DNA sequence: ACATCATATCGTAATATTGCAATCTGTAAA
DNA sequence: TTTACAGATTGCAATATTACGATATGATGT
């Protein structure tokens, strides 16, 4: 036990969940916010900004990358990260449909 | 170690993260979808629909409730769950701002 | 009162996540 | 080539999550 039964759920449900899960940590929300303040790409000041060790941030970046939320390209000595809107859109549309399907509720 | 450094991040960042985290499991995405198919409230068929034990589903419902995504009211013998749009909106608006801030990127 | 049904809670095992120091890798400057 | 820097990876400890059987709780019907 303790193993998530992913195979029991649809591809879509797993996809939505993995995007949301990637956003589900304050450090990763912070990273996304930092990526937005920089014009487009950021070449890693993140370590200086956030109160976490370099190894930890590298790990969080990897998770965001694995979930497809950010992309990184090597640019000489440094890495250049930016947000991939595809996944953001997918989750956004899911939330939109939740809002739309919502009917008056007495709860 | 192993303890998330929540206090190092803003209330907003923690809030967004906890909403996303709650959605970050396929079973919980499935539960949300089920709640949408029922007109407004659902009086627990979830256990019959999902391939998980009753205890597990109860736990997932609790997490969604703790995150503020769903609300439950007792209705005689059964419980009546429905979605609370406030939190959905908050995360939705965050994603919207991510999309809006996005500027052309060469990555 | 008793049985029944719907859910919650407890206890526990398996697995995943978080965080960091230390170390490795690859690029660029000296 | 040596040095220095930016990141990634590894190894490990602490903690959290997932899942479920068993049991508790609480309301309804008999």
PDB file of C-alpha atoms (C1' of nucleotides) in Angstrom:
ATOM      1  CA  UNK A   1       0.000   0.000   0.000  1.00  0.00           C
ATOM      2  CA  UNK A   2       0.921   3.641  -0.115  1.00  0.00           C
ATOM      3  CA  UNK A   3       1.210   3.448  -3.874  1.00  0.00           C
ATOM      4  CA  UNK A   4      -1.109   5.770  -5.757  1.00  0.00           C
ATOM      5  CA  UNK A   5      -3.427   3.733  -7.982  1.00  0.00           C
ATOM      6  CA  UNK A   6      -2.828   5.899 -11.064  1.00  0.00           C
ATOM      7  CA  UNK A   7      -3.753   3.118 -13.479  1.00  0.00           C
ATOM      8  CA  UNK A   8      -7.249   3.096 -12.021  1.00  0.00           C
ATOM      9  CA  UNK A   9      -7.867   6.590 -13.305  1.00  0.00           C
ATOM     10  CA  UNK A  10      -8.083   8.118 -16.755  1.00  0.00           C
ATOM     11  CA  UNK A  11      -5.163   9.693 -18.556  1.00  0.00           C
ATOM     12  CA  UNK A  12      -6.886  13.057 -18.296  1.00  0.00           C
ATOM     13  CA  UNK A  13      -7.415  12.725 -14.555  1.00  0.00           C
ATOM     14  CA  UNK A  14      -3.771  11.786 -14.087  1.00  0.00           C
ATOM     15  CA  UNK A  15      -2.625  14.635 -16.303  1.00  0.00           C
ATOM     16  CA  UNK A  16      -4.662  17.266 -14.457  1.00  0.00           C
ATOM     17  CA  UNK A  17      -3.506  15.844 -11.134  1.00  0.00           C
ATOM     18  CA  UNK A  18       0.165  15.909 -12.052  1.00  0.00           C
ATOM     19  CA  UNK A  19       0.017  19.514 -13.205  1.00  0.00           C
ATOM     20  CA  UNK A  20      -1.793  20.555 -10.032  1.00  0.00           C
ATOM     21  CA  UNK A  21       0.568  18.515  -7.907  1.00  0.00           C
ATOM     22  CA  UNK A  22       3.564  20.286  -9.410  1.00  0.00           C
ATOM     23  CA  UNK A  23       2.064  23.648  -8.484  1.00  0.00           C
ATOM     24  CA  UNK A  24       1.179  22.277  -5.056  1.00  0.00           C
ATOM     25  CA  UNK A  25       4.227  23.524  -3.174  1.00  0.00           C
ATOM     26  CA  UNK A  26       4.844  27.113  -2.059  1.00  0.00           C
ATOM     27  CA  UNK A  27       8.423  27.073  -3.324  1.00  0.00           C
ATOM     28  CA  UNK A  28       7.247  26.088  -6.765  1.00  0.00           C
ATOM     29  CA  UNK A  29       4.534  28.763  -6.733  1.00  0.00           C
ATOM     30  CA  UNK A  30       7.296  31.206  -5.828  1.00  0.00           C
ATOM     31  CA  UNK A  31       9.478  29.956  -8.675  1.00  0.00           C
ATOM     32  CA  UNK A  32       6.627  30.445 -11.147  1.00  0.00           C
ATOM     33  CA  UNK A  33       6.101  33.972  -9.822  1.00  0.00           C
ATOM     34  CA  UNK A  34       9.789  34.760 -10.240  1.00  0.00           C
ATOM     35  CA  UNK A  35       9.737  33.451 -13.802  1.00  0.00           C
ATOM     36  CA  UNK A  36       6.903  35.887 -14.508  1.00  0.00           C
ATOM     37  CA  UNK A  37       8.672  38.965 -13.175  1.00  0.00           C
ATOM     38  CA  UNK A  38      11.597  38.431 -15.510  1.00  0.00           C
ATOM     39  CA  UNK A  39      10.802  39.536 -19.046  1.00  0.00           C
ATOM     40  CA  UNK A  40      10.771  36.077 -20.546  1.00  0.00           C
ATOM     41  CA  UNK A  41      13.554  33.796 -19.538  1.00  0.00           C
ATOM     42  CA  UNK A  42      15.485  33.724 -16.317  1.00  0.00           C
ATOM     43  CA  UNK A  43      19.055  32.636 -15.910  1.00  0.00           C
ATOM     44  CA  UNK A  44      19.166  31.428 -12.432  1.00  0.00           C
ATOM     45  CA  UNK A  45      18.925  34.087  -9.789  1.00  0.00           C
ATOM     46  CA  UNK A  46      16.305  31.915  -8.165  1.00  0.00           C
ATOM     47  CA  UNK A  47      18.804  30.486  -5.707  1.00  0.00           C
ATOM     48  CA  UNK A  48      19.637  34.010  -4.486  1.00  0.00           C
ATOM     49  CA  UNK A  49      15.995  34.965  -4.138  1.00  0.00           C
ATOM     50  CA  UNK A  50      14.517  31.952  -2.391  1.00  0.00           C
ATOM     51  CA  UNK A  51      15.507  30.768   1.105  1.00  0.00           C
ATOM     52  CA  UNK A  52      16.367  27.266  -0.067  1.00  0.00           C
ATOM     53  CA  UNK A  53      19.589  25.477  -0.884  1.00  0.00           C
ATOM     54  CA  UNK A  54      20.720  25.183  -4.482  1.00  0.00           C
ATOM     55  CA  UNK A  55      20.120  21.441  -4.522  1.00  0.00           C
ATOM     56  CA  UNK A  56      16.551  21.876  -3.319  1.00  0.00           C
ATOM     57  CA  UNK A  57      15.721  24.491  -5.943  1.00  0.00           C
ATOM     58  CA  UNK A  58      17.248  22.366  -8.655  1.00  0.00           C
ATOM     59  CA  UNK A  59      14.960  19.572  -7.531  1.00  0.00           C
ATOM     60  CA  UNK A  60      11.862  21.793  -7.581  1.00  0.00           C
ATOM     61  CA  UNK A  61      12.780  23.036 -11.052  1.00  0.00           C
ATOM     62  CA  UNK A  62      13.091  19.447 -12.191  1.00  0.00           C
ATOM     63  CA  UNK A  63       9.610  18.659 -10.937  1.00  0.00           C
ATOM     64  CA  UNK A  64       8.131  21.663 -12.718  1.00  0.00           C
ATOM     65  CA  UNK A  65       9.975  20.580 -15.853  1.00  0.00           C
ATOM     66  CA  UNK A  66       8.811  16.969 -15.566  1.00  0.00           C
ATOM     67  CA  UNK A  67       5.222  18.177 -15.215  1.00  0.00           C
ATOM     68  CA  UNK A  68       5.743  20.221 -18.375  1.00  0.00           C
ATOM     69  CA  UNK A  69       5.074  23.536 -16.679  1.00  0.00           C
ATOM     70  CA  UNK A  70       8.452  25.037 -17.444  1.00  0.00           C
ATOM     71  CA  UNK A  71      11.005  24.533 -20.158  1.00  0.00           C
ATOM     72  CA  UNK A  72      14.718  25.035 -19.933  1.00  0.00           C
ATOM     73  CA  UNK A  73      17.257  25.669 -22.623  1.00  0.00           C
ATOM     74  CA  UNK A  74      20.979  25.779 -22.164  1.00  0.00           C
ATOM     75  CA  UNK A  75      22.346  29.181 -23.024  1.00  0.00           C
ATOM     76  CA  UNK A  76      26.078  29.097 -22.724  1.00  0.00           C
ATOM     77  CA  UNK A  77      27.058  28.895 -19.111  1.00  0.00           C
ATOM     78  CA  UNK A  78      23.599  29.308 -17.678  1.00  0.00           C
ATOM     79  CA  UNK A  79      20.206  27.713 -18.056  1.00  0.00           C
ATOM     80  CA  UNK A  80      17.236  29.636 -19.326  1.00  0.00           C
ATOM     81  CA  UNK A  81      13.859  28.697 -17.897  1.00  0.00           C
ATOM     82  CA  UNK A  82      10.474  29.852 -19.018  1.00  0.00           C
ATOM     83  CA  UNK A  83       6.861  28.816 -18.592  1.00  0.00           C
ATOM     84  CA  UNK A  84       5.111  26.495 -21.002  1.00  0.00           C
ATOM     85  CA  UNK A  85       1.545  27.691 -21.248  1.00  0.00           C
ATOM     86  CA  UNK A  86       0.138  24.441 -22.627  1.00  0.00           C
ATOM     87  CA  UNK A  87      -0.105  22.765 -19.249  1.00  0.00           C
ATOM     88  CA  UNK A  88      -1.246  25.933 -17.522  1.00  0.00           C
ATOM     89  CA  UNK A  89      -4.044  26.133 -20.074  1.00  0.00           C
ATOM     90  CA  UNK A  90      -5.074  22.528 -19.516  1.00  0.00           C
ATOM     91  CA  UNK A  91      -5.471  22.976 -15.774  1.00  0.00           C
ATOM     92  CA  UNK A  92      -7.046  26.380 -16.300  1.00  0.00           C
ATOM     93  CA  UNK A  93      -9.676  24.866 -18.581  1.00  0.00           C
ATOM     94  CA  UNK A  94     -10.416  22.151 -16.047  1.00  0.00           C
ATOM     95  CA  UNK A  95     -11.036  24.771 -13.370  1.00  0.00           C
ATOM     96  CA  UNK A  96     -13.163  26.752 -15.794  1.00  0.00           C
ATOM     97  CA  UNK A  97     -15.359  23.734 -16.426  1.00  0.00           C
ATOM     98  CA  UNK A  98     -15.687  23.205 -12.687  1.00  0.00           C
ATOM     99  CA  UNK A  99     -16.885  26.779 -12.343  1.00  0.00           C
ATOM    100  CA  UNK A 100     -19.283  26.486 -15.286  1.00  0.00           C
ATOM    101  CA  UNK A 101     -20.893  23.224 -14.220  1.00  0.00           C
ATOM    102  CA  UNK A 102     -21.558  24.661 -10.826  1.00  0.00           C
ATOM    103  CA  UNK A 103     -25.264  24.914 -10.214  1.00  0.00           C
ATOM    104  CA  UNK A 104     -26.993  26.541  -7.266  1.00  0.00           C
ATOM    105  CA  UNK A 105     -26.186  24.559  -4.167  1.00  0.00           C
ATOM    106  CA  UNK A 106     -27.863  24.659  -0.788  1.00  0.00           C
ATOM    107  CA  UNK A 107     -24.867  23.449   1.177  1.00  0.00           C
TER     108      UNK A 107
ATOM    109  CA  UNK B   1      14.581  17.955   7.080  1.00  0.00           C
ATOM    110  CA  UNK B   2      11.695  16.662   5.072  1.00  0.00           C
ATOM    111  CA  UNK B   3       9.562  19.424   6.518  1.00  0.00           C
ATOM    112  CA  UNK B   4       8.218  21.900   3.990  1.00  0.00           C
ATOM    113  CA  UNK B   5       9.400  25.413   4.863  1.00  0.00           C
ATOM    114  CA  UNK B   6       5.932  26.953   4.591  1.00  0.00           C
ATOM    115  CA  UNK B   7       6.790  29.854   6.892  1.00  0.00           C
ATOM    116  CA  UNK B   8       9.421  31.000   4.421  1.00  0.00           C
ATOM    117  CA  UNK B   9       6.758  31.714   1.845  1.00  0.00           C
ATOM    118  CA  UNK B  10       3.900  34.180   1.649  1.00  0.00           C
ATOM    119  CA  UNK B  11       0.374  33.389   2.738  1.00  0.00           C
ATOM    120  CA  UNK B  12      -0.746  33.701  -0.863  1.00  0.00           C
ATOM    121  CA  UNK B  13       1.893  31.289  -2.094  1.00  0.00           C
ATOM    122  CA  UNK B  14       0.927  28.786   0.569  1.00  0.00           C
ATOM    123  CA  UNK B  15      -2.756  29.203  -0.203  1.00  0.00           C
ATOM    124  CA  UNK B  16      -2.339  28.656  -3.946  1.00  0.00           C
ATOM    125  CA  UNK B  17      -0.090  25.684  -3.253  1.00  0.00           C
ATOM    126  CA  UNK B  18      -2.512  24.017  -0.880  1.00  0.00           C
ATOM    127  CA  UNK B  19      -5.414  24.339  -3.310  1.00  0.00           C
ATOM    128  CA  UNK B  20      -3.313  22.926  -6.142  1.00  0.00           C
ATOM    129  CA  UNK B  21      -1.986  20.183  -3.918  1.00  0.00           C
ATOM    130  CA  UNK B  22      -5.510  19.089  -3.015  1.00  0.00           C
ATOM    131  CA  UNK B  23      -6.353  18.752  -6.719  1.00  0.00           C
ATOM    132  CA  UNK B  24      -3.031  16.989  -7.271  1.00  0.00           C
ATOM    133  CA  UNK B  25      -4.275  13.435  -7.031  1.00  0.00           C
ATOM    134  CA  UNK B  26      -6.221  11.555  -9.721  1.00  0.00           C
ATOM    135  CA  UNK B  27      -8.749  10.223  -7.209  1.00  0.00           C
ATOM    136  CA  UNK B  28      -9.520  13.741  -6.078  1.00  0.00           C
ATOM    137  CA  UNK B  29      -9.833  14.967  -9.668  1.00  0.00           C
ATOM    138  CA  UNK B  30     -12.266  12.089 -10.200  1.00  0.00           C
ATOM    139  CA  UNK B  31     -14.222  13.059  -7.094  1.00  0.00           C
ATOM    140  CA  UNK B  32     -14.538  16.639  -8.339  1.00  0.00           C
ATOM    141  CA  UNK B  33     -15.740  15.369 -11.703  1.00  0.00           C
ATOM    142  CA  UNK B  34     -18.351  13.181 -10.024  1.00  0.00           C
ATOM    143  CA  UNK B  35     -19.560  16.124  -7.969  1.00  0.00           C
ATOM    144  CA  UNK B  36     -20.077  18.013 -11.230  1.00  0.00           C
ATOM    145  CA  UNK B  37     -22.130  15.320 -12.938  1.00  0.00           C
ATOM    146  CA  UNK B  38     -24.676  15.311 -10.115  1.00  0.00           C
ATOM    147  CA  UNK B  39     -27.030  18.250 -10.369  1.00  0.00           C
ATOM    148  CA  UNK B  40     -25.705  20.054  -7.347  1.00  0.00           C
ATOM    149  CA  UNK B  41     -25.061  17.951  -4.306  1.00  0.00           C
ATOM    150  CA  UNK B  42     -24.141  14.336  -4.138  1.00  0.00           C
ATOM    151  CA  UNK B  43     -25.059  11.930  -1.431  1.00  0.00           C
ATOM    152  CA  UNK B  44     -22.312   9.478  -1.482  1.00  0.00           C
ATOM    153  CA  UNK B  45     -22.296   7.131  -4.416  1.00  0.00           C
ATOM    154  CA  UNK B  46     -18.621   7.974  -4.780  1.00  0.00           C
ATOM    155  CA  UNK B  47     -17.588   4.807  -2.996  1.00  0.00           C
ATOM    156  CA  UNK B  48     -19.526   2.733  -5.532  1.00  0.00           C
ATOM    157  CA  UNK B  49     -18.073   4.594  -8.495  1.00  0.00           C
ATOM    158  CA  UNK B  50     -14.383   4.792  -7.638  1.00  0.00           C
ATOM    159  CA  UNK B  51     -12.110   1.749  -7.285  1.00  0.00           C
ATOM    160  CA  UNK B  52     -10.991   2.694  -3.788  1.00  0.00           C
ATOM    161  CA  UNK B  53     -11.957   1.588  -0.321  1.00  0.00           C
ATOM    162  CA  UNK B  54     -14.455   3.604   1.675  1.00  0.00           C
ATOM    163  CA  UNK B  55     -11.823   4.686   4.172  1.00  0.00           C
ATOM    164  CA  UNK B  56      -9.580   5.977   1.394  1.00  0.00           C
ATOM    165  CA  UNK B  57     -12.328   8.000  -0.232  1.00  0.00           C
ATOM    166  CA  UNK B  58     -13.339   9.449   3.107  1.00  0.00           C
ATOM    167  CA  UNK B  59      -9.746  10.551   3.537  1.00  0.00           C
ATOM    168  CA  UNK B  60      -9.617  12.163   0.092  1.00  0.00           C
ATOM    169  CA  UNK B  61     -12.892  13.966   0.775  1.00  0.00           C
ATOM    170  CA  UNK B  62     -11.428  15.263   4.014  1.00  0.00           C
ATOM    171  CA  UNK B  63      -8.433  16.669   2.184  1.00  0.00           C
ATOM    172  CA  UNK B  64     -10.622  18.417  -0.356  1.00  0.00           C
ATOM    173  CA  UNK B  65     -12.679  19.779   2.516  1.00  0.00           C
ATOM    174  CA  UNK B  66      -9.628  20.947   4.461  1.00  0.00           C
ATOM    175  CA  UNK B  67      -8.368  22.751   1.364  1.00  0.00           C
ATOM    176  CA  UNK B  68     -11.770  24.438   1.133  1.00  0.00           C
ATOM    177  CA  UNK B  69     -12.552  23.018  -2.290  1.00  0.00           C
ATOM    178  CA  UNK B  70     -15.657  21.173  -1.212  1.00  0.00           C
ATOM    179  CA  UNK B  71     -18.225  21.673   1.506  1.00  0.00           C
ATOM    180  CA  UNK B  72     -20.307  19.036   3.214  1.00  0.00           C
ATOM    181  CA  UNK B  73     -23.563  19.328   5.032  1.00  0.00           C
ATOM    182  CA  UNK B  74     -25.269  16.595   6.932  1.00  0.00           C
ATOM    183  CA  UNK B  75     -28.618  15.754   5.407  1.00  0.00           C
ATOM    184  CA  UNK B  76     -30.319  13.189   7.531  1.00  0.00           C
ATOM    185  CA  UNK B  77     -28.589   9.857   7.097  1.00  0.00           C
ATOM    186  CA  UNK B  78     -26.218  10.936   4.375  1.00  0.00           C
ATOM    187  CA  UNK B  79     -23.701  13.665   3.771  1.00  0.00           C
ATOM    188  CA  UNK B  80     -24.159  16.179   1.020  1.00  0.00           C
ATOM    189  CA  UNK B  81     -21.014  17.437  -0.677  1.00  0.00           C
ATOM    190  CA  UNK B  82     -20.673  20.220  -3.162  1.00  0.00           C
ATOM    191  CA  UNK B  83     -17.929  22.384  -4.615  1.00  0.00           C
ATOM    192  CA  UNK B  84     -16.955  25.719  -3.120  1.00  0.00           C
ATOM    193  CA  UNK B  85     -16.056  27.969  -6.019  1.00  0.00           C
ATOM    194  CA  UNK B  86     -14.084  30.479  -3.956  1.00  0.00           C
ATOM    195  CA  UNK B  87     -10.926  28.372  -3.912  1.00  0.00           C
ATOM    196  CA  UNK B  88     -11.383  27.236  -7.489  1.00  0.00           C
ATOM    197  CA  UNK B  89     -11.562  30.912  -8.466  1.00  0.00           C
ATOM    198  CA  UNK B  90      -8.422  31.781  -6.538  1.00  0.00           C
ATOM    199  CA  UNK B  91      -6.338  29.136  -8.288  1.00  0.00           C
ATOM    200  CA  UNK B  92      -8.002  29.944 -11.577  1.00  0.00           C
ATOM    201  CA  UNK B  93      -7.033  33.585 -11.247  1.00  0.00           C
ATOM    202  CA  UNK B  94      -3.457  32.647 -10.448  1.00  0.00           C
ATOM    203  CA  UNK B  95      -3.254  30.551 -13.619  1.00  0.00           C
ATOM    204  CA  UNK B  96      -4.848  33.384 -15.568  1.00  0.00           C
ATOM    205  CA  UNK B  97      -2.190  35.782 -14.383  1.00  0.00           C
ATOM    206  CA  UNK B  98       0.492  33.283 -15.353  1.00  0.00           C
ATOM    207  CA  UNK B  99      -0.962  33.151 -18.848  1.00  0.00           C
ATOM    208  CA  UNK B 100      -1.291  36.932 -19.093  1.00  0.00           C
ATOM    209  CA  UNK B 101       2.214  37.740 -17.927  1.00  0.00           C
ATOM    210  CA  UNK B 102       3.614  35.376 -20.469  1.00  0.00           C
ATOM    211  CA  UNK B 103       5.711  37.233 -23.023  1.00  0.00           C
ATOM    212  CA  UNK B 104       7.235  35.793 -26.181  1.00  0.00           C
ATOM    213  CA  UNK B 105       9.914  33.349 -25.180  1.00  0.00           C
ATOM    214  CA  UNK B 106      12.703  31.860 -27.262  1.00  0.00           C
ATOM    215  CA  UNK B 107      13.112  28.725 -25.176  1.00  0.00           C
TER     216      UNK B 107
ATOM    217  C1'  DA C   1     -33.673  -1.455  22.263  1.00  0.00           C
ATOM    218  C1'  DC C   2     -31.688  -3.352  18.158  1.00  0.00           C
ATOM    219  C1'  DA C   3     -30.142  -3.764  13.510  1.00  0.00           C
ATOM    220  C1'  DT C   4     -28.699  -1.259   9.592  1.00  0.00           C
ATOM    221  C1'  DC C   5     -26.656   1.978   6.772  1.00  0.00           C
ATOM    222  C1'  DA C   6     -23.434   5.999   5.833  1.00  0.00           C
ATOM    223  C1'  DT C   7     -19.481   7.900   7.004  1.00  0.00           C
ATOM    224  C1'  DA C   8     -15.381   9.003  10.121  1.00  0.00           C
ATOM    225  C1'  DT C   9     -11.427   7.716  12.587  1.00  0.00           C
ATOM    226  C1'  DC C  10      -7.505   4.759  14.035  1.00  0.00           C
ATOM    227  C1'  DG C  11      -3.581   2.053  13.295  1.00  0.00           C
ATOM    228  C1'  DT C  12      -0.312   0.575  10.310  1.00  0.00           C
ATOM    229  C1'  DA C  13       2.500  -0.572   6.151  1.00  0.00           C
ATOM    230  C1'  DA C  14       4.327   0.987   1.789  1.00  0.00           C
ATOM    231  C1'  DT C  15       5.847   4.627  -0.703  1.00  0.00           C
ATOM    232  C1'  DA C  16       6.703   9.602  -1.878  1.00  0.00           C
ATOM    233  C1'  DT C  17       8.281  14.187  -0.871  1.00  0.00           C
ATOM    234  C1'  DT C  18      11.206  17.683   1.099  1.00  0.00           C
ATOM    235  C1'  DG C  19      15.599  19.437   2.167  1.00  0.00           C
ATOM    236  C1'  DC C  20      20.484  19.623   2.350  1.00  0.00           C
ATOM    237  C1'  DA C  21      25.580  18.549   2.218  1.00  0.00           C
ATOM    238  C1'  DA C  22      28.648  16.662  -0.748  1.00  0.00           C
ATOM    239  C1'  DT C  23      29.976  15.628  -5.088  1.00  0.00           C
ATOM    240  C1'  DC C  24      29.965  15.423 -10.075  1.00  0.00           C
ATOM    241  C1'  DT C  25      29.566  17.676 -14.814  1.00  0.00           C
ATOM    242  C1'  DG C  26      30.097  20.889 -18.238  1.00  0.00           C
ATOM    243  C1'  DT C  27      31.249  25.615 -19.829  1.00  0.00           C
ATOM    244  C1'  DA C  28      33.996  29.823 -19.846  1.00  0.00           C
ATOM    245  C1'  DA C  29      37.510  32.709 -18.457  1.00  0.00           C
ATOM    246  C1'  DA C  30      42.466  33.250 -17.009  1.00  0.00           C
TER     247       DA C  30
ATOM    248  C1'  DT D   1      45.595  23.514 -18.347  1.00  0.00           C
ATOM    249  C1'  DT D   2      43.900  25.333 -14.227  1.00  0.00           C
ATOM    250  C1'  DT D   3      40.279  27.881 -11.962  1.00  0.00           C
ATOM    251  C1'  DA D   4      35.866  29.185 -11.237  1.00  0.00           C
ATOM    252  C1'  DC D   5      31.157  29.102 -11.708  1.00  0.00           C
ATOM    253  C1'  DA D   6      26.272  27.231 -12.776  1.00  0.00           C
ATOM    254  C1'  DG D   7      23.577  23.375 -12.290  1.00  0.00           C
ATOM    255  C1'  DA D   8      22.558  18.467 -11.758  1.00  0.00           C
ATOM    256  C1'  DT D   9      22.884  14.296  -9.274  1.00  0.00           C
ATOM    257  C1'  DT D  10      23.567  11.309  -5.252  1.00  0.00           C
ATOM    258  C1'  DG D  11      22.792   9.801  -0.657  1.00  0.00           C
ATOM    259  C1'  DC D  12      20.475  10.260   3.314  1.00  0.00           C
ATOM    260  C1'  DA D  13      17.341  11.719   7.227  1.00  0.00           C
ATOM    261  C1'  DA D  14      12.876  13.589   8.472  1.00  0.00           C
ATOM    262  C1'  DT D  15       8.345  13.899   7.412  1.00  0.00           C
ATOM    263  C1'  DA D  16       4.073  13.361   4.551  1.00  0.00           C
ATOM    264  C1'  DT D  17       0.957  10.817   1.654  1.00  0.00           C
ATOM    265  C1'  DT D  18      -1.665   6.892   0.074  1.00  0.00           C
ATOM    266  C1'  DA D  19      -4.269   2.921   0.974  1.00  0.00           C
ATOM    267  C1'  DC D  20      -6.930  -0.248   3.619  1.00  0.00           C
ATOM    268  C1'  DG D  21      -8.844  -3.281   7.387  1.00  0.00           C
ATOM    269  C1'  DA D  22     -10.949  -2.753  11.552  1.00  0.00           C
ATOM    270  C1'  DT D  23     -13.525  -0.265  14.445  1.00  0.00           C
ATOM    271  C1'  DA D  24     -16.225   3.718  16.127  1.00  0.00           C
ATOM    272  C1'  DT D  25     -20.010   7.032  15.592  1.00  0.00           C
ATOM    273  C1'  DG D  26     -24.411   8.587  14.663  1.00  0.00           C
ATOM    274  C1'  DA D  27     -28.869   8.653  12.477  1.00  0.00           C
ATOM    275  C1'  DT D  28     -33.015   5.815  10.687  1.00  0.00           C
ATOM    276  C1'  DG D  29     -36.028   2.219  10.435  1.00  0.00           C
ATOM    277  C1'  DT D  30     -38.080  -2.009  12.821  1.00  0.00           C
TER     278       DT D  30
END
